[in-house]
Amino acid sequence: MIAIWPQYMNKNLTLNEGRKIAKDDCVSDPTINDIERAVKRLNLPHSIQKENAYPGKWYEKSGRALVEWEGTKLELIRTISLEIKKMRN
């Protein structure tokens, strides 16, 4: 299982603040609900933990998704982010 936090694909954050992929592949202020919908659309086995807080922002309960994935973590983040982009358009 790979942990996916909304911060990983947030276009408004810097790499130091938690963004993991290029801004061109990111979306503005993704939520755990966006991630959940994208993962469901991609038919990936997952579980959602809405009460967890990203370690860099321990005071905000942004939630996280635990996703089963065979590839790399960055490939998964990019795939979910691009799916969220499709859903928003």
PDB file of N, CA and C in Angstrom:
ATOM      1  N   MET A   1       0.847  -1.192   0.000  1.00  0.00           N
ATOM      2  CA  MET A   1       0.000   0.000   0.000  1.00  0.00           C
ATOM      3  C   MET A   1       0.891   1.254   0.000  1.00  0.00           C
ATOM      4  N   ILE A   2       0.520   2.196  -0.813  1.00  0.00           N
ATOM      5  CA  ILE A   2       1.255   3.457  -0.904  1.00  0.00           C
ATOM      6  C   ILE A   2       0.376   4.562  -0.338  1.00  0.00           C
ATOM      7  N   ALA A   3       0.939   5.363   0.567  1.00  0.00           N
ATOM      8  CA  ALA A   3       0.201   6.482   1.169  1.00  0.00           C
ATOM      9  C   ALA A   3       0.232   7.674   0.216  1.00  0.00           C
ATOM     10  N   ILE A   4      -0.950   8.220  -0.057  1.00  0.00           N
ATOM     11  CA  ILE A   4      -1.078   9.390  -0.930  1.00  0.00           C
ATOM     12  C   ILE A   4      -1.763  10.499  -0.141  1.00  0.00           C
ATOM     13  N   TRP A   5      -1.072  11.603   0.017  1.00  0.00           N
ATOM     14  CA  TRP A   5      -1.605  12.782   0.714  1.00  0.00           C
ATOM     15  C   TRP A   5      -1.990  13.833  -0.324  1.00  0.00           C
ATOM     16  N   PRO A   6      -3.024  14.627  -0.079  1.00  0.00           N
ATOM     17  CA  PRO A   6      -3.404  15.689  -1.028  1.00  0.00           C
ATOM     18  C   PRO A   6      -2.251  16.662  -1.314  1.00  0.00           C
ATOM     19  N   GLN A   7      -1.386  16.871  -0.349  1.00  0.00           N
ATOM     20  CA  GLN A   7      -0.268  17.809  -0.517  1.00  0.00           C
ATOM     21  C   GLN A   7       0.667  17.389  -1.649  1.00  0.00           C
ATOM     22  N   TYR A   8       0.746  16.105  -1.936  1.00  0.00           N
ATOM     23  CA  TYR A   8       1.659  15.608  -2.959  1.00  0.00           C
ATOM     24  C   TYR A   8       1.360  16.164  -4.342  1.00  0.00           C
ATOM     25  N   MET A   9       0.099  16.529  -4.596  1.00  0.00           N
ATOM     26  CA  MET A   9      -0.290  16.979  -5.939  1.00  0.00           C
ATOM     27  C   MET A   9      -0.905  18.375  -5.926  1.00  0.00           C
ATOM     28  N   ASN A  10      -0.607  19.166  -4.892  1.00  0.00           N
ATOM     29  CA  ASN A  10      -1.169  20.505  -4.758  1.00  0.00           C
ATOM     30  C   ASN A  10      -0.282  21.518  -5.477  1.00  0.00           C
ATOM     31  N   LYS A  11      -0.816  22.093  -6.535  1.00  0.00           N
ATOM     32  CA  LYS A  11      -0.100  23.069  -7.360  1.00  0.00           C
ATOM     33  C   LYS A  11       0.347  24.304  -6.568  1.00  0.00           C
ATOM     34  N   ASN A  12      -0.352  24.597  -5.480  1.00  0.00           N
ATOM     35  CA  ASN A  12      -0.064  25.812  -4.707  1.00  0.00           C
ATOM     36  C   ASN A  12       1.031  25.619  -3.666  1.00  0.00           C
ATOM     37  N   LEU A  13       1.607  24.425  -3.586  1.00  0.00           N
ATOM     38  CA  LEU A  13       2.676  24.166  -2.620  1.00  0.00           C
ATOM     39  C   LEU A  13       4.021  24.051  -3.336  1.00  0.00           C
ATOM     40  N   THR A  14       5.088  24.319  -2.593  1.00  0.00           N
ATOM     41  CA  THR A  14       6.437  24.127  -3.135  1.00  0.00           C
ATOM     42  C   THR A  14       6.866  22.695  -2.855  1.00  0.00           C
ATOM     43  N   LEU A  15       7.988  22.311  -3.419  1.00  0.00           N
ATOM     44  CA  LEU A  15       8.522  20.978  -3.143  1.00  0.00           C
ATOM     45  C   LEU A  15       8.840  20.826  -1.657  1.00  0.00           C
ATOM     46  N   ASN A  16       9.340  21.896  -1.034  1.00  0.00           N
ATOM     47  CA  ASN A  16       9.646  21.849   0.398  1.00  0.00           C
ATOM     48  C   ASN A  16       8.395  21.717   1.256  1.00  0.00           C
ATOM     49  N   GLU A  17       7.261  22.160   0.753  1.00  0.00           N
ATOM     50  CA  GLU A  17       6.002  22.085   1.509  1.00  0.00           C
ATOM     51  C   GLU A  17       5.276  20.751   1.303  1.00  0.00           C
ATOM     52  N   GLY A  18       5.788  19.907   0.415  1.00  0.00           N
ATOM     53  CA  GLY A  18       5.204  18.581   0.272  1.00  0.00           C
ATOM     54  C   GLY A  18       4.807  18.153  -1.128  1.00  0.00           C
ATOM     55  N   ARG A  19       4.828  19.088  -2.098  1.00  0.00           N
ATOM     56  CA  ARG A  19       4.478  18.693  -3.467  1.00  0.00           C
ATOM     57  C   ARG A  19       5.543  17.734  -3.991  1.00  0.00           C
ATOM     58  N   LYS A  20       5.121  16.688  -4.710  1.00  0.00           N
ATOM     59  CA  LYS A  20       6.055  15.655  -5.178  1.00  0.00           C
ATOM     60  C   LYS A  20       6.237  15.623  -6.689  1.00  0.00           C
ATOM     61  N   ILE A  21       5.309  16.214  -7.439  1.00  0.00           N
ATOM     62  CA  ILE A  21       5.381  16.134  -8.904  1.00  0.00           C
ATOM     63  C   ILE A  21       5.397  17.539  -9.494  1.00  0.00           C
ATOM     64  N   ALA A  22       5.666  17.621 -10.801  1.00  0.00           N
ATOM     65  CA  ALA A  22       5.738  18.909 -11.495  1.00  0.00           C
ATOM     66  C   ALA A  22       4.407  19.656 -11.410  1.00  0.00           C
ATOM     67  N   LYS A  23       4.491  20.980 -11.333  1.00  0.00           N
ATOM     68  CA  LYS A  23       3.274  21.800 -11.220  1.00  0.00           C
ATOM     69  C   LYS A  23       2.324  21.594 -12.390  1.00  0.00           C
ATOM     70  N   ASP A  24       2.860  21.309 -13.579  1.00  0.00           N
ATOM     71  CA  ASP A  24       2.014  21.082 -14.755  1.00  0.00           C
ATOM     72  C   ASP A  24       1.097  19.880 -14.580  1.00  0.00           C
ATOM     73  N   ASP A  25       1.529  18.912 -13.773  1.00  0.00           N
ATOM     74  CA  ASP A  25       0.725  17.711 -13.541  1.00  0.00           C
ATOM     75  C   ASP A  25      -0.166  17.838 -12.314  1.00  0.00           C
ATOM     76  N   CYS A  26      -0.035  18.930 -11.574  1.00  0.00           N
ATOM     77  CA  CYS A  26      -0.757  19.106 -10.311  1.00  0.00           C
ATOM     78  C   CYS A  26      -2.106  19.792 -10.505  1.00  0.00           C
ATOM     79  N   VAL A  27      -2.893  19.784  -9.434  1.00  0.00           N
ATOM     80  CA  VAL A  27      -4.184  20.484  -9.402  1.00  0.00           C
ATOM     81  C   VAL A  27      -4.188  21.441  -8.211  1.00  0.00           C
ATOM     82  N   SER A  28      -5.076  22.409  -8.252  1.00  0.00           N
ATOM     83  CA  SER A  28      -5.180  23.369  -7.154  1.00  0.00           C
ATOM     84  C   SER A  28      -5.979  22.780  -6.000  1.00  0.00           C
ATOM     85  N   ASP A  29      -5.393  22.799  -4.843  1.00  0.00           N
ATOM     86  CA  ASP A  29      -6.043  22.401  -3.589  1.00  0.00           C
ATOM     87  C   ASP A  29      -6.868  21.120  -3.684  1.00  0.00           C
ATOM     88  N   PRO A  30      -6.238  19.992  -4.007  1.00  0.00           N
ATOM     89  CA  PRO A  30      -6.992  18.736  -4.033  1.00  0.00           C
ATOM     90  C   PRO A  30      -7.413  18.327  -2.621  1.00  0.00           C
ATOM     91  N   THR A  31      -8.541  17.658  -2.519  1.00  0.00           N
ATOM     92  CA  THR A  31      -9.019  17.184  -1.218  1.00  0.00           C
ATOM     93  C   THR A  31      -8.936  15.660  -1.193  1.00  0.00           C
ATOM     94  N   ILE A  32      -9.095  15.094  -0.030  1.00  0.00           N
ATOM     95  CA  ILE A  32      -9.101  13.634   0.083  1.00  0.00           C
ATOM     96  C   ILE A  32     -10.305  13.054  -0.661  1.00  0.00           C
ATOM     97  N   ASN A  33     -11.389  13.810  -0.750  1.00  0.00           N
ATOM     98  CA  ASN A  33     -12.561  13.358  -1.515  1.00  0.00           C
ATOM     99  C   ASN A  33     -12.250  13.295  -3.009  1.00  0.00           C
ATOM    100  N   ASP A  34     -11.473  14.273  -3.518  1.00  0.00           N
ATOM    101  CA  ASP A  34     -11.042  14.234  -4.923  1.00  0.00           C
ATOM    102  C   ASP A  34     -10.210  12.985  -5.187  1.00  0.00           C
ATOM    103  N   ILE A  35      -9.288  12.715  -4.270  1.00  0.00           N
ATOM    104  CA  ILE A  35      -8.416  11.552  -4.420  1.00  0.00           C
ATOM    105  C   ILE A  35      -9.230  10.263  -4.384  1.00  0.00           C
ATOM    106  N   GLU A  36     -10.193  10.201  -3.468  1.00  0.00           N
ATOM    107  CA  GLU A  36     -11.029   9.013  -3.346  1.00  0.00           C
ATOM    108  C   GLU A  36     -11.811   8.765  -4.639  1.00  0.00           C
ATOM    109  N   ARG A  37     -12.407   9.809  -5.202  1.00  0.00           N
ATOM    110  CA  ARG A  37     -13.161   9.659  -6.450  1.00  0.00           C
ATOM    111  C   ARG A  37     -12.254   9.224  -7.593  1.00  0.00           C
ATOM    112  N   ALA A  38     -11.053   9.807  -7.674  1.00  0.00           N
ATOM    113  CA  ALA A  38     -10.115   9.460  -8.743  1.00  0.00           C
ATOM    114  C   ALA A  38      -9.672   8.007  -8.634  1.00  0.00           C
ATOM    115  N   VAL A  39      -9.370   7.560  -7.429  1.00  0.00           N
ATOM    116  CA  VAL A  39      -8.915   6.180  -7.220  1.00  0.00           C
ATOM    117  C   VAL A  39     -10.038   5.198  -7.562  1.00  0.00           C
ATOM    118  N   LYS A  40     -11.268   5.550  -7.210  1.00  0.00           N
ATOM    119  CA  LYS A  40     -12.415   4.695  -7.565  1.00  0.00           C
ATOM    120  C   LYS A  40     -12.576   4.618  -9.080  1.00  0.00           C
ATOM    121  N   ARG A  41     -12.429   5.752  -9.768  1.00  0.00           N
ATOM    122  CA  ARG A  41     -12.554   5.765 -11.228  1.00  0.00           C
ATOM    123  C   ARG A  41     -11.453   4.955 -11.897  1.00  0.00           C
ATOM    124  N   LEU A  42     -10.274   4.889 -11.248  1.00  0.00           N
ATOM    125  CA  LEU A  42      -9.150   4.120 -11.771  1.00  0.00           C
ATOM    126  C   LEU A  42      -9.232   2.640 -11.371  1.00  0.00           C
ATOM    127  N   ASN A  43     -10.248   2.292 -10.574  1.00  0.00           N
ATOM    128  CA  ASN A  43     -10.460   0.918 -10.101  1.00  0.00           C
ATOM    129  C   ASN A  43      -9.253   0.351  -9.362  1.00  0.00           C
ATOM    130  N   LEU A  44      -8.663   1.170  -8.490  1.00  0.00           N
ATOM    131  CA  LEU A  44      -7.520   0.717  -7.696  1.00  0.00           C
ATOM    132  C   LEU A  44      -7.990   0.356  -6.287  1.00  0.00           C
ATOM    133  N   PRO A  45      -7.516  -0.771  -5.751  1.00  0.00           N
ATOM    134  CA  PRO A  45      -7.856  -1.120  -4.365  1.00  0.00           C
ATOM    135  C   PRO A  45      -7.267  -0.059  -3.421  1.00  0.00           C
ATOM    136  N   HIS A  46      -8.087   0.395  -2.479  1.00  0.00           N
ATOM    137  CA  HIS A  46      -7.630   1.484  -1.611  1.00  0.00           C
ATOM    138  C   HIS A  46      -8.405   1.515  -0.301  1.00  0.00           C
ATOM    139  N   SER A  47      -7.891   2.301   0.623  1.00  0.00           N
ATOM    140  CA  SER A  47      -8.652   2.650   1.826  1.00  0.00           C
ATOM    141  C   SER A  47      -8.371   4.121   2.112  1.00  0.00           C
ATOM    142  N   ILE A  48      -9.371   4.795   2.652  1.00  0.00           N
ATOM    143  CA  ILE A  48      -9.282   6.229   2.918  1.00  0.00           C
ATOM    144  C   ILE A  48      -9.259   6.449   4.423  1.00  0.00           C
ATOM    145  N   GLN A  49      -8.330   7.290   4.867  1.00  0.00           N
ATOM    146  CA  GLN A  49      -8.231   7.655   6.282  1.00  0.00           C
ATOM    147  C   GLN A  49      -8.382   9.170   6.376  1.00  0.00           C
ATOM    148  N   LYS A  50      -9.605   9.625   6.626  1.00  0.00           N
ATOM    149  CA  LYS A  50      -9.912  11.056   6.576  1.00  0.00           C
ATOM    150  C   LYS A  50      -9.422  11.842   7.784  1.00  0.00           C
ATOM    151  N   GLU A  51      -9.118  11.177   8.874  1.00  0.00           N
ATOM    152  CA  GLU A  51      -8.730  11.889  10.094  1.00  0.00           C
ATOM    153  C   GLU A  51      -7.225  12.049  10.248  1.00  0.00           C
ATOM    154  N   ASN A  52      -6.436  11.549   9.312  1.00  0.00           N
ATOM    155  CA  ASN A  52      -4.987  11.660   9.429  1.00  0.00           C
ATOM    156  C   ASN A  52      -4.508  13.037   8.998  1.00  0.00           C
ATOM    157  N   ALA A  53      -3.417  13.485   9.624  1.00  0.00           N
ATOM    158  CA  ALA A  53      -2.831  14.779   9.300  1.00  0.00           C
ATOM    159  C   ALA A  53      -1.465  14.570   8.651  1.00  0.00           C
ATOM    160  N   TYR A  54      -1.203  15.314   7.592  1.00  0.00           N
ATOM    161  CA  TYR A  54       0.094  15.264   6.918  1.00  0.00           C
ATOM    162  C   TYR A  54       1.162  15.686   7.919  1.00  0.00           C
ATOM    163  N   PRO A  55       2.255  14.929   8.050  1.00  0.00           N
ATOM    164  CA  PRO A  55       3.260  15.247   9.070  1.00  0.00           C
ATOM    165  C   PRO A  55       3.791  16.683   9.019  1.00  0.00           C
ATOM    166  N   GLY A  56       3.925  17.255   7.831  1.00  0.00           N
ATOM    167  CA  GLY A  56       4.410  18.637   7.712  1.00  0.00           C
ATOM    168  C   GLY A  56       3.395  19.669   8.183  1.00  0.00           C
ATOM    169  N   LYS A  57       2.132  19.281   8.214  1.00  0.00           N
ATOM    170  CA  LYS A  57       1.055  20.157   8.698  1.00  0.00           C
ATOM    171  C   LYS A  57       0.202  19.350   9.667  1.00  0.00           C
ATOM    172  N   TRP A  58       0.799  18.975  10.775  1.00  0.00           N
ATOM    173  CA  TRP A  58       0.169  18.100  11.761  1.00  0.00           C
ATOM    174  C   TRP A  58      -1.115  18.681  12.333  1.00  0.00           C
ATOM    175  N   TYR A  59      -1.314  19.976  12.208  1.00  0.00           N
ATOM    176  CA  TYR A  59      -2.483  20.649  12.770  1.00  0.00           C
ATOM    177  C   TYR A  59      -3.685  20.636  11.824  1.00  0.00           C
ATOM    178  N   GLU A  60      -3.517  20.171  10.569  1.00  0.00           N
ATOM    179  CA  GLU A  60      -4.622  20.085   9.602  1.00  0.00           C
ATOM    180  C   GLU A  60      -4.918  18.624   9.290  1.00  0.00           C
ATOM    181  N   LYS A  61      -6.143  18.207   9.465  1.00  0.00           N
ATOM    182  CA  LYS A  61      -6.518  16.829   9.148  1.00  0.00           C
ATOM    183  C   LYS A  61      -6.946  16.750   7.685  1.00  0.00           C
ATOM    184  N   SER A  62      -5.962  16.584   6.809  1.00  0.00           N
ATOM    185  CA  SER A  62      -6.247  16.554   5.373  1.00  0.00           C
ATOM    186  C   SER A  62      -6.656  15.168   4.892  1.00  0.00           C
ATOM    187  N   GLY A  63      -6.330  14.142   5.662  1.00  0.00           N
ATOM    188  CA  GLY A  63      -6.631  12.775   5.272  1.00  0.00           C
ATOM    189  C   GLY A  63      -5.585  12.224   4.329  1.00  0.00           C
ATOM    190  N   ARG A  64      -5.627  10.886   4.140  1.00  0.00           N
ATOM    191  CA  ARG A  64      -4.724  10.242   3.201  1.00  0.00           C
ATOM    192  C   ARG A  64      -5.410   9.013   2.623  1.00  0.00           C
ATOM    193  N   ALA A  65      -4.889   8.600   1.475  1.00  0.00           N
ATOM    194  CA  ALA A  65      -5.379   7.386   0.831  1.00  0.00           C
ATOM    195  C   ALA A  65      -4.260   6.359   0.828  1.00  0.00           C
ATOM    196  N   LEU A  66      -4.587   5.125   1.142  1.00  0.00           N
ATOM    197  CA  LEU A  66      -3.643   4.016   1.015  1.00  0.00           C
ATOM    198  C   LEU A  66      -4.076   3.225  -0.211  1.00  0.00           C
ATOM    199  N   VAL A  67      -3.190   3.172  -1.198  1.00  0.00           N
ATOM    200  CA  VAL A  67      -3.554   2.613  -2.503  1.00  0.00           C
ATOM    201  C   VAL A  67      -2.609   1.474  -2.871  1.00  0.00           C
ATOM    202  N   GLU A  68      -3.182   0.382  -3.376  1.00  0.00           N
ATOM    203  CA  GLU A  68      -2.358  -0.711  -3.892  1.00  0.00           C
ATOM    204  C   GLU A  68      -1.965  -0.368  -5.316  1.00  0.00           C
ATOM    205  N   TRP A  69      -0.657  -0.429  -5.601  1.00  0.00           N
ATOM    206  CA  TRP A  69      -0.139  -0.015  -6.902  1.00  0.00           C
ATOM    207  C   TRP A  69       1.151  -0.768  -7.163  1.00  0.00           C
ATOM    208  N   GLU A  70       1.342  -1.216  -8.387  1.00  0.00           N
ATOM    209  CA  GLU A  70       2.533  -1.989  -8.742  1.00  0.00           C
ATOM    210  C   GLU A  70       3.713  -1.115  -9.148  1.00  0.00           C
ATOM    211  N   GLY A  71       3.456   0.084  -9.659  1.00  0.00           N
ATOM    212  CA  GLY A  71       4.524   0.964 -10.136  1.00  0.00           C
ATOM    213  C   GLY A  71       5.136   1.776  -9.006  1.00  0.00           C
ATOM    214  N   THR A  72       5.776   2.883  -9.380  1.00  0.00           N
ATOM    215  CA  THR A  72       6.418   3.742  -8.385  1.00  0.00           C
ATOM    216  C   THR A  72       5.395   4.703  -7.766  1.00  0.00           C
ATOM    217  N   LYS A  73       5.769   5.249  -6.635  1.00  0.00           N
ATOM    218  CA  LYS A  73       4.903   6.197  -5.938  1.00  0.00           C
ATOM    219  C   LYS A  73       4.651   7.435  -6.804  1.00  0.00           C
ATOM    220  N   LEU A  74       5.696   7.948  -7.468  1.00  0.00           N
ATOM    221  CA  LEU A  74       5.531   9.143  -8.307  1.00  0.00           C
ATOM    222  C   LEU A  74       4.590   8.874  -9.479  1.00  0.00           C
ATOM    223  N   GLU A  75       4.653   7.681 -10.065  1.00  0.00           N
ATOM    224  CA  GLU A  75       3.728   7.329 -11.148  1.00  0.00           C
ATOM    225  C   GLU A  75       2.291   7.326 -10.636  1.00  0.00           C
ATOM    226  N   LEU A  76       2.086   6.812  -9.441  1.00  0.00           N
ATOM    227  CA  LEU A  76       0.746   6.776  -8.850  1.00  0.00           C
ATOM    228  C   LEU A  76       0.231   8.185  -8.579  1.00  0.00           C
ATOM    229  N   ILE A  77       1.072   9.027  -8.005  1.00  0.00           N
ATOM    230  CA  ILE A  77       0.667  10.409  -7.714  1.00  0.00           C
ATOM    231  C   ILE A  77       0.277  11.121  -9.009  1.00  0.00           C
ATOM    232  N   ARG A  78       1.099  10.976 -10.038  1.00  0.00           N
ATOM    233  CA  ARG A  78       0.824  11.623 -11.325  1.00  0.00           C
ATOM    234  C   ARG A  78      -0.477  11.089 -11.933  1.00  0.00           C
ATOM    235  N   THR A  79      -0.703   9.784 -11.865  1.00  0.00           N
ATOM    236  CA  THR A  79      -1.919   9.167 -12.415  1.00  0.00           C
ATOM    237  C   THR A  79      -3.165   9.693 -11.707  1.00  0.00           C
ATOM    238  N   ILE A  80      -3.125   9.764 -10.382  1.00  0.00           N
ATOM    239  CA  ILE A  80      -4.277  10.260  -9.621  1.00  0.00           C
ATOM    240  C   ILE A  80      -4.511  11.737  -9.914  1.00  0.00           C
ATOM    241  N   SER A  81      -3.444  12.515  -9.953  1.00  0.00           N
ATOM    242  CA  SER A  81      -3.570  13.947 -10.218  1.00  0.00           C
ATOM    243  C   SER A  81      -4.184  14.207 -11.594  1.00  0.00           C
ATOM    244  N   LEU A  82      -3.724  13.471 -12.605  1.00  0.00           N
ATOM    245  CA  LEU A  82      -4.274  13.655 -13.954  1.00  0.00           C
ATOM    246  C   LEU A  82      -5.739  13.233 -14.017  1.00  0.00           C
ATOM    247  N   GLU A  83      -6.115  12.222 -13.234  1.00  0.00           N
ATOM    248  CA  GLU A  83      -7.524  11.805 -13.186  1.00  0.00           C
ATOM    249  C   GLU A  83      -8.381  12.895 -12.536  1.00  0.00           C
ATOM    250  N   ILE A  84      -7.858  13.539 -11.496  1.00  0.00           N
ATOM    251  CA  ILE A  84      -8.580  14.650 -10.855  1.00  0.00           C
ATOM    252  C   ILE A  84      -8.752  15.794 -11.848  1.00  0.00           C
ATOM    253  N   LYS A  85      -7.714  16.065 -12.636  1.00  0.00           N
ATOM    254  CA  LYS A  85      -7.815  17.113 -13.671  1.00  0.00           C
ATOM    255  C   LYS A  85      -8.943  16.791 -14.642  1.00  0.00           C
ATOM    256  N   LYS A  86      -9.033  15.524 -15.074  1.00  0.00           N
ATOM    257  CA  LYS A  86     -10.104  15.118 -15.999  1.00  0.00           C
ATOM    258  C   LYS A  86     -11.468  15.316 -15.364  1.00  0.00           C
ATOM    259  N   MET A  87     -11.606  14.960 -14.084  1.00  0.00           N
ATOM    260  CA  MET A  87     -12.891  15.082 -13.403  1.00  0.00           C
ATOM    261  C   MET A  87     -13.309  16.543 -13.269  1.00  0.00           C
ATOM    262  N   ARG A  88     -12.362  17.425 -13.102  1.00  0.00           N
ATOM    263  CA  ARG A  88     -12.677  18.847 -12.889  1.00  0.00           C
ATOM    264  C   ARG A  88     -13.013  19.566 -14.199  1.00  0.00           C
ATOM    265  N   ASN A  89     -12.622  19.000 -15.333  1.00  0.00           N
ATOM    266  CA  ASN A  89     -12.905  19.662 -16.619  1.00  0.00           C
ATOM    267  C   ASN A  89     -14.239  19.251 -17.178  1.00  0.00           C
TER     268      ASN A  89
END
